XYZ file of N, CA and C in Angstrom:
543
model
N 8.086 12.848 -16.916
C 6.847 12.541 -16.224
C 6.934 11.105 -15.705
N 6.416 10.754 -14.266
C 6.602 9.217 -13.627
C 5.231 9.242 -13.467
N 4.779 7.856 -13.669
C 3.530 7.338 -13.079
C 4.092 6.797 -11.555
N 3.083 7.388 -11.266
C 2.913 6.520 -9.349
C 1.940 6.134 -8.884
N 1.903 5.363 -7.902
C 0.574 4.530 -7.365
C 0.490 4.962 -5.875
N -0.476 5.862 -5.689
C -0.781 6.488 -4.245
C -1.685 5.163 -3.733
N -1.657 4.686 -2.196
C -2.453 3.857 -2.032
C -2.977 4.314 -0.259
N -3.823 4.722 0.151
C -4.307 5.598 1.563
C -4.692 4.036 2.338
N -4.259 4.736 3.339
C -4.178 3.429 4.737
C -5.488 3.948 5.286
N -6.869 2.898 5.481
C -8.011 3.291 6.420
C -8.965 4.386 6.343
N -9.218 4.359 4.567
C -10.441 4.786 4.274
C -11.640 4.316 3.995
N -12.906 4.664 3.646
C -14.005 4.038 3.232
C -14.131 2.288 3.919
N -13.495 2.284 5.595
C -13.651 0.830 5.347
C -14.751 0.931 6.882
N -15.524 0.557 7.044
C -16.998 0.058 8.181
C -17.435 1.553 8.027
N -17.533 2.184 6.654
C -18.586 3.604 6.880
C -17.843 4.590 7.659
N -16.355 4.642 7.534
C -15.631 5.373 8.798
C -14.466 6.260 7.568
N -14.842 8.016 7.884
C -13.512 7.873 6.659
C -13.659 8.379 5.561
N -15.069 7.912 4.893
C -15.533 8.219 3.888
C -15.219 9.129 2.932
N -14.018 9.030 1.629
C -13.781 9.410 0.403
C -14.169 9.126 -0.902
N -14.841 9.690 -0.993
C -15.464 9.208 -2.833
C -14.312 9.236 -3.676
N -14.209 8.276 -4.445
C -12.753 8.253 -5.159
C -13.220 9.482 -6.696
N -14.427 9.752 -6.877
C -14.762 10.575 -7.923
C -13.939 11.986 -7.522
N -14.542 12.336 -6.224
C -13.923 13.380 -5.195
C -12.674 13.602 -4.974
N -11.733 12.536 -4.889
C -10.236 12.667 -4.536
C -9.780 12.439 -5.988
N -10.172 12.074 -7.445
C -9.727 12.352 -8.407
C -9.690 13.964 -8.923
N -10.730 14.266 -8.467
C -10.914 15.912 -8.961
C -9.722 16.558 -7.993
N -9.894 16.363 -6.660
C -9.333 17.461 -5.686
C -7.307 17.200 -6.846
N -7.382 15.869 -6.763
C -5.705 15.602 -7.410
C -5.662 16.496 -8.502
N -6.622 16.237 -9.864
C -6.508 16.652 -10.802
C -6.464 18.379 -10.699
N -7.305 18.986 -9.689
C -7.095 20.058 -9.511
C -5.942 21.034 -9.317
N -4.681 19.782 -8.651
C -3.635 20.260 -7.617
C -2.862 20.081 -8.797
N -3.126 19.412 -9.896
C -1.884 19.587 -10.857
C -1.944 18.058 -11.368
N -2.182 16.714 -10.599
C -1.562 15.828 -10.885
C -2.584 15.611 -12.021
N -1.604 14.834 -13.033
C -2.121 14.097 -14.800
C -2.476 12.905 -14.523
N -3.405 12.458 -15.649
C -3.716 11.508 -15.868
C -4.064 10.233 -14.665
N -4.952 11.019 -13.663
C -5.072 10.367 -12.283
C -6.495 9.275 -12.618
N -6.391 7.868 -11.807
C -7.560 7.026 -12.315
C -7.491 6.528 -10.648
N -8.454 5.983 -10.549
C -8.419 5.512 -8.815
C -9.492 3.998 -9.194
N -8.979 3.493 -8.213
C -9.385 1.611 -8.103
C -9.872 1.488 -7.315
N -11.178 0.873 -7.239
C -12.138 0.434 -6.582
C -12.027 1.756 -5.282
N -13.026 1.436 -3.978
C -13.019 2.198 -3.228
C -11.729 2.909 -1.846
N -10.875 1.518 -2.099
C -10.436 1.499 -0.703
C -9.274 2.599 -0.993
N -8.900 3.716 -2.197
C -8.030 4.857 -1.922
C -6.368 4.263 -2.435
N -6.774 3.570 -3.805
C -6.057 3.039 -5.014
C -6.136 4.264 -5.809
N -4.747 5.016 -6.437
C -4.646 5.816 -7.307
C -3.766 6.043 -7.854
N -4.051 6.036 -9.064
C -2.746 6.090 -10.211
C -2.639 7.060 -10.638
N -1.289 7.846 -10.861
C -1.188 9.431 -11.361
C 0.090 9.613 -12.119
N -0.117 10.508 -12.701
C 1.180 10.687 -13.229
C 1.946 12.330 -12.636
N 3.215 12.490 -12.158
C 3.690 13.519 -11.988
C 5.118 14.388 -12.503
N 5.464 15.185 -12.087
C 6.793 15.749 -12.576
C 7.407 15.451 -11.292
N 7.000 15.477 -10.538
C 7.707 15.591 -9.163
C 8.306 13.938 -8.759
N 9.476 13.933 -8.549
C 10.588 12.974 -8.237
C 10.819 11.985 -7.279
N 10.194 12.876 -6.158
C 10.119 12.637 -4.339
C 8.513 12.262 -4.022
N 8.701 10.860 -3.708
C 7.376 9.990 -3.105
C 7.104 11.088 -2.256
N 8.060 11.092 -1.213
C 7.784 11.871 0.286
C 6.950 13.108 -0.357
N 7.739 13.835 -0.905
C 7.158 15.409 -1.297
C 5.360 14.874 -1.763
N 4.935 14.118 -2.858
C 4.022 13.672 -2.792
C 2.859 13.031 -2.007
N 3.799 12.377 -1.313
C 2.844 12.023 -0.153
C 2.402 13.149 1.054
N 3.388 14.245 1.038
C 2.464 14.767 2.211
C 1.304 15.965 1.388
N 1.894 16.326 -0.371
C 0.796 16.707 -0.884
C -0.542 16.426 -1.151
N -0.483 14.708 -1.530
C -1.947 14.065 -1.151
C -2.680 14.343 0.103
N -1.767 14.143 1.472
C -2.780 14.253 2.543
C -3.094 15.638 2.844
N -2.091 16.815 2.380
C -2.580 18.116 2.278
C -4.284 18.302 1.729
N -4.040 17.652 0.300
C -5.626 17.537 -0.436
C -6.693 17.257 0.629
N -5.858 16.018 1.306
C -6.991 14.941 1.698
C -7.390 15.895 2.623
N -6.475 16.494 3.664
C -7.542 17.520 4.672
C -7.771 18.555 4.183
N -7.726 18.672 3.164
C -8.329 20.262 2.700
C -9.652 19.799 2.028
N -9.973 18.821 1.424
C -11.174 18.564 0.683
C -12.249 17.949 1.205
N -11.085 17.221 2.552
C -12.194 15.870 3.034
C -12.368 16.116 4.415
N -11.474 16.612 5.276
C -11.468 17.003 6.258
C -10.381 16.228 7.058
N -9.934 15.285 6.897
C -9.285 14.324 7.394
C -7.936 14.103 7.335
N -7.203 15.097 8.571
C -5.726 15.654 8.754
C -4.827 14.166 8.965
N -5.328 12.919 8.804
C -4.446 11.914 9.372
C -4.577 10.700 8.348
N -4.950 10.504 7.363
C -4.868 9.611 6.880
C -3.495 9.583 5.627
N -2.920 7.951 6.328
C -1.576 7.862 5.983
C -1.621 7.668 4.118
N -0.408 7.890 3.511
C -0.287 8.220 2.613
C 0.402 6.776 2.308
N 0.655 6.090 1.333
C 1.566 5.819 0.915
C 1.929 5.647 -0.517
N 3.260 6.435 -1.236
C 3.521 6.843 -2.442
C 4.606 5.877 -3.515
N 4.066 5.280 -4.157
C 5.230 4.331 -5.079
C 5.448 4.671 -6.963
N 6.718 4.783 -7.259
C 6.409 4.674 -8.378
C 6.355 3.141 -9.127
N 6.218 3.536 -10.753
C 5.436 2.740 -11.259
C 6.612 1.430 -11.589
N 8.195 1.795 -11.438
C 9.048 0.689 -11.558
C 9.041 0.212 -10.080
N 9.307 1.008 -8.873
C 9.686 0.201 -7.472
C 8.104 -0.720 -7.473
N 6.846 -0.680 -8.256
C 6.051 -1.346 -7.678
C 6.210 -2.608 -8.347
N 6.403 -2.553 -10.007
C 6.760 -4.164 -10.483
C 8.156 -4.524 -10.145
N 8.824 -3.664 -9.197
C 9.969 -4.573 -8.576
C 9.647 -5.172 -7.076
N 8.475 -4.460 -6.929
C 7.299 -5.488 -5.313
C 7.249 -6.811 -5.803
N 6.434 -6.913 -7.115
C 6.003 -7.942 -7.658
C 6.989 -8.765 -8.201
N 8.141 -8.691 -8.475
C 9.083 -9.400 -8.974
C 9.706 -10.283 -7.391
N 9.888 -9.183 -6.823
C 10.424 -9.867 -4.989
C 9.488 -10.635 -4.293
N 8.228 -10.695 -4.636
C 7.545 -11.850 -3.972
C 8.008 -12.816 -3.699
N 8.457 -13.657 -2.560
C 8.952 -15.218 -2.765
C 8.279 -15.724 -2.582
N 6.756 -15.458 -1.939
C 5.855 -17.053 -2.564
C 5.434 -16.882 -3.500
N 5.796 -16.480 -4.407
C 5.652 -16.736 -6.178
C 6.390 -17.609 -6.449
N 7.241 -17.706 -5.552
C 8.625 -18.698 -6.346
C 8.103 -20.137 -6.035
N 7.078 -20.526 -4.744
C 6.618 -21.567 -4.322
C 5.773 -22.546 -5.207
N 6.033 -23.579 -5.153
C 5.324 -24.522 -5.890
C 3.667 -23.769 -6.314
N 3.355 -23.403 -6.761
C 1.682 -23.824 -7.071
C 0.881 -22.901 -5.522
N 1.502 -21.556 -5.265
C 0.964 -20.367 -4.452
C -0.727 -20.296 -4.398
N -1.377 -20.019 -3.451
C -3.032 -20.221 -3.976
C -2.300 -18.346 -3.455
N -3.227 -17.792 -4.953
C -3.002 -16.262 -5.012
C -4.074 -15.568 -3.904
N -4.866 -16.456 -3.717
C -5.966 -15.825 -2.659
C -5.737 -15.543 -1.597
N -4.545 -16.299 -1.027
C -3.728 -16.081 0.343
C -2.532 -14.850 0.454
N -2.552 -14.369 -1.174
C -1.024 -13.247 -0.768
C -1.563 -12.290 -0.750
N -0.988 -11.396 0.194
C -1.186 -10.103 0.441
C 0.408 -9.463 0.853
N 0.298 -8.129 0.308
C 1.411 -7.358 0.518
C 0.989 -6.059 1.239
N 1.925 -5.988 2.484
C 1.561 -4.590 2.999
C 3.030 -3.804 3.101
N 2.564 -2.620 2.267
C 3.541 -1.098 2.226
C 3.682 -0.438 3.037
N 5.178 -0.475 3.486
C 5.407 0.121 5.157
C 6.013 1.681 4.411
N 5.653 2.484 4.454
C 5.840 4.103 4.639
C 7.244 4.246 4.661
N 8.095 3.852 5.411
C 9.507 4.027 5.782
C 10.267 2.475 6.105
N 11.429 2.674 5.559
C 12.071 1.507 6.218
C 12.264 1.089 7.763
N 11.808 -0.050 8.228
C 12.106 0.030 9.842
C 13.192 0.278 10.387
N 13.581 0.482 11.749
C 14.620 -0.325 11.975
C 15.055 -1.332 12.530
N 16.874 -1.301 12.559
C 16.996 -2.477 12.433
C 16.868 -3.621 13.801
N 16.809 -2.945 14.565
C 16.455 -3.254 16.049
C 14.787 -3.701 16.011
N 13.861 -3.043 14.955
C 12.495 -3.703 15.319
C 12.301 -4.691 14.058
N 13.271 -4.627 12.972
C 13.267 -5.649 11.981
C 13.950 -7.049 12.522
N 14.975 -7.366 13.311
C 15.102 -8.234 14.397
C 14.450 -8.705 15.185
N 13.298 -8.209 15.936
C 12.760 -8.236 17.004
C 11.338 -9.400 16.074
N 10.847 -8.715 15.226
C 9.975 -9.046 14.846
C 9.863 -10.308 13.295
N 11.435 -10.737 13.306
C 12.266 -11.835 12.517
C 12.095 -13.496 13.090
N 11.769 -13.156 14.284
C 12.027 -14.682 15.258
C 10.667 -14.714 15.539
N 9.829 -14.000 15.417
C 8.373 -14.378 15.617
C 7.529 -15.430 14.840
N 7.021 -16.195 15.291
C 6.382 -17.283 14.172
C 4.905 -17.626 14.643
N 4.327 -17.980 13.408
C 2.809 -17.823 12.968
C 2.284 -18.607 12.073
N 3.210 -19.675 12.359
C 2.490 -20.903 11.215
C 0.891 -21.043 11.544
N 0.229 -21.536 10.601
C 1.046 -21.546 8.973
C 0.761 -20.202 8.454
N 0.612 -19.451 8.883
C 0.990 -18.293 8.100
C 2.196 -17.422 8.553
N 2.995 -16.868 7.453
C 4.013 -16.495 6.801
C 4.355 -15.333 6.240
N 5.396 -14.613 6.591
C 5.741 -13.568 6.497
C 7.069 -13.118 6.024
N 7.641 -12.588 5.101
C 8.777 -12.202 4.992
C 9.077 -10.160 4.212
N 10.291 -10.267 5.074
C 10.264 -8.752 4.727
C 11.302 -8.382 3.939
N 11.067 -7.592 2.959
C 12.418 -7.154 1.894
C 12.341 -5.190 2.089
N 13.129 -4.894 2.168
C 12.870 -3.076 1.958
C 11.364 -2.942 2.892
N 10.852 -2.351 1.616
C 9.774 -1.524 2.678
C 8.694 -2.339 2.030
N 8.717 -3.748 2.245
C 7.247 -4.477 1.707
C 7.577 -5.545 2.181
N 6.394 -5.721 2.900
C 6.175 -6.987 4.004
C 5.138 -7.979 3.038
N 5.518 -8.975 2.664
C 4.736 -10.217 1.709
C 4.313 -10.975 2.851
N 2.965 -11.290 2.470
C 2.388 -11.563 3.710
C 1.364 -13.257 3.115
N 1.695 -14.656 3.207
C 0.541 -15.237 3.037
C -0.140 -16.231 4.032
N -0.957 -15.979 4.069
C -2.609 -16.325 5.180
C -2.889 -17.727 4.971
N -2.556 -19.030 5.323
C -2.959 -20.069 4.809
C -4.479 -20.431 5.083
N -4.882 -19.992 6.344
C -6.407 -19.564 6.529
C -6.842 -18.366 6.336
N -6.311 -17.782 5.711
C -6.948 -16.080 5.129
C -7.178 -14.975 6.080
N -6.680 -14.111 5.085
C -6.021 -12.795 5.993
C -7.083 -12.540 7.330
N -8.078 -12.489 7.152
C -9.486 -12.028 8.163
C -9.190 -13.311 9.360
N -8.573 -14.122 8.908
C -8.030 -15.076 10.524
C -6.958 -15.341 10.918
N -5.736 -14.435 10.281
C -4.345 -14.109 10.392
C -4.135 -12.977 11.614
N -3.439 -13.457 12.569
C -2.574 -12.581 13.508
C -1.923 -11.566 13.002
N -0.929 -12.025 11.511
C -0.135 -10.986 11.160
C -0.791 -9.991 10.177
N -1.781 -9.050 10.789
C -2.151 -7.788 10.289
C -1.173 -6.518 9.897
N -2.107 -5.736 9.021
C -1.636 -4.277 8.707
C -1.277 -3.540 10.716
N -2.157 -3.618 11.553
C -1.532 -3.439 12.491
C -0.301 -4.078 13.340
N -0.633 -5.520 13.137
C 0.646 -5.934 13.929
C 2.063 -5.358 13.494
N 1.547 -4.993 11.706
C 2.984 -4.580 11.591
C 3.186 -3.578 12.148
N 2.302 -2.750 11.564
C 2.771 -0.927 12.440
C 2.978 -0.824 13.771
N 2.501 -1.761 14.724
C 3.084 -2.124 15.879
C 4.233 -2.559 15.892
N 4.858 -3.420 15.476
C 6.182 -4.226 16.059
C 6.978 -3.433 15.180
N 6.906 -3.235 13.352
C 7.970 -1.951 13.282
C 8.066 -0.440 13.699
N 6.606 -0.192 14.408
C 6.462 1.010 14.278
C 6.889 2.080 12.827
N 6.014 1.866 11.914
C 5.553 2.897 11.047
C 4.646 2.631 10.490
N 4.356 3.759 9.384
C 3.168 3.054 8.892
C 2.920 2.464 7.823
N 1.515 2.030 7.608
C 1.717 1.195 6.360
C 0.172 0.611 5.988
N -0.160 0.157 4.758
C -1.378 0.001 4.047
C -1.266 -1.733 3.888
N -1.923 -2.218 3.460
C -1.857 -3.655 3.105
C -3.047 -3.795 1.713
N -2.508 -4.952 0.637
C -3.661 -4.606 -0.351
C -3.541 -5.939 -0.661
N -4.676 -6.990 -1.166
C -4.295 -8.293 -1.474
C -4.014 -8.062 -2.535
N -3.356 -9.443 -3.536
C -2.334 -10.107 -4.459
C -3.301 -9.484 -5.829
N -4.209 -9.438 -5.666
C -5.279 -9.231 -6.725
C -5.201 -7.295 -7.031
N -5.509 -6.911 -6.364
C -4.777 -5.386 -6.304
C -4.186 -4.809 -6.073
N -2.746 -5.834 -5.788
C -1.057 -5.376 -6.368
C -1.284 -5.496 -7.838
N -1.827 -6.531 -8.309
C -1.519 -6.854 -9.737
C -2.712 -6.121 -10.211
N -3.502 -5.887 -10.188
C -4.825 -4.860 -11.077
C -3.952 -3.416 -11.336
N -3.575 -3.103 -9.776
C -2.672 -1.585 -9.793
C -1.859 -1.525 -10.957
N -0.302 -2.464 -11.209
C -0.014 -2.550 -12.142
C -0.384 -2.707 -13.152
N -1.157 -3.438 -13.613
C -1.817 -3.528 -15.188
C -2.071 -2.019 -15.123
N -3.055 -1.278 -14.691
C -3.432 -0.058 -14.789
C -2.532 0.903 -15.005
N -1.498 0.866 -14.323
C 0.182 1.861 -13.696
C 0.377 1.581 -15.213
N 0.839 0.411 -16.148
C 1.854 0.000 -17.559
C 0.920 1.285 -18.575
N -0.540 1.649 -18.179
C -0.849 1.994 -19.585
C -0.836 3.883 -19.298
């Protein structure tokens, strides 16, 4: 059995979308998945499964999601419970003097880019805010805070083209605490 951390791109956010996380715990628990708990509203969920393959998982969540909720398009994205404290270990502004945690945010790209739009989008600069990309997690920190940062959850899915969720520093790390027990 693996714990994983489902996290949905562009729900419950301006009244648009709307999933009750009470609602998408049942529809999961229904479909099989154990020991499922969900975080705050924005479509944070922790589960436990037999099944091996993020992918296979992820398109079973959004199966749920339009079968329960109606909503054939909302992106999935599926991690287990070691690749996520190895997110948190790869942070490099952790490694920075004295990080203000209020500024990090990490956004989960769905698929690895490529390498032609991971280039493209390498030489771009945005001081003072800062960006670096490892695998499929873009560490992202805002020195004037994310809500006045250029480099959005969209800019990414634009310039790599795929998709992807973004969650601040505070619920990467809540997720985990939750994911260990």
């Amino acid at each position: 059995m693996t714990k994983y951390i489902s996290i949905l791109r562009g729900i419950n956010v301006g009244g648009t979308r709307k999933i009750p996380m009470t609602g998408l715990k049942s529809a999961l628990e229904n479909a099989g998945f154990q020991e499922v708990q969900t975080y705050i509203q924005s479509g944070n969920v922790i589960f436990n499964s037999e099944e091996t393959e993020a992918r296979i998982l992820e398109e079973k969540i959004q199966e749920i999601i339009a079968a329960t909720f109606g909503f054939a398009d909302v992106p999935v994205i599926v991690r287990n419970s070691k690749e996520w404290a190895e997110s948190i270990v790869n942070n490099p502004f952790l490694k920075e003097n004295d990080p203000d945690i209020e500024k990090l945010h990490l956004t989960f790209l769905k698929e690895l880019p490529s390498a032609e739009n991971m280039e493209k989008i390498k030489s771009l600069d945005f001081l003072p805010d800062r960006f670096q990309i490892i695998g499929k997690d873009v560490f992202v920190y805002c020195e004037n805070g994310y809500g006045r940062s250029k480099i959005t959850n969209d800019f990414f899915e634009k310039k790599l083209k795929v998709s992807a969720t973004t969650r601040n520093w505070k619920t990467v790390m809540k997720l985990h605490e939750i994911a260990k027990f």
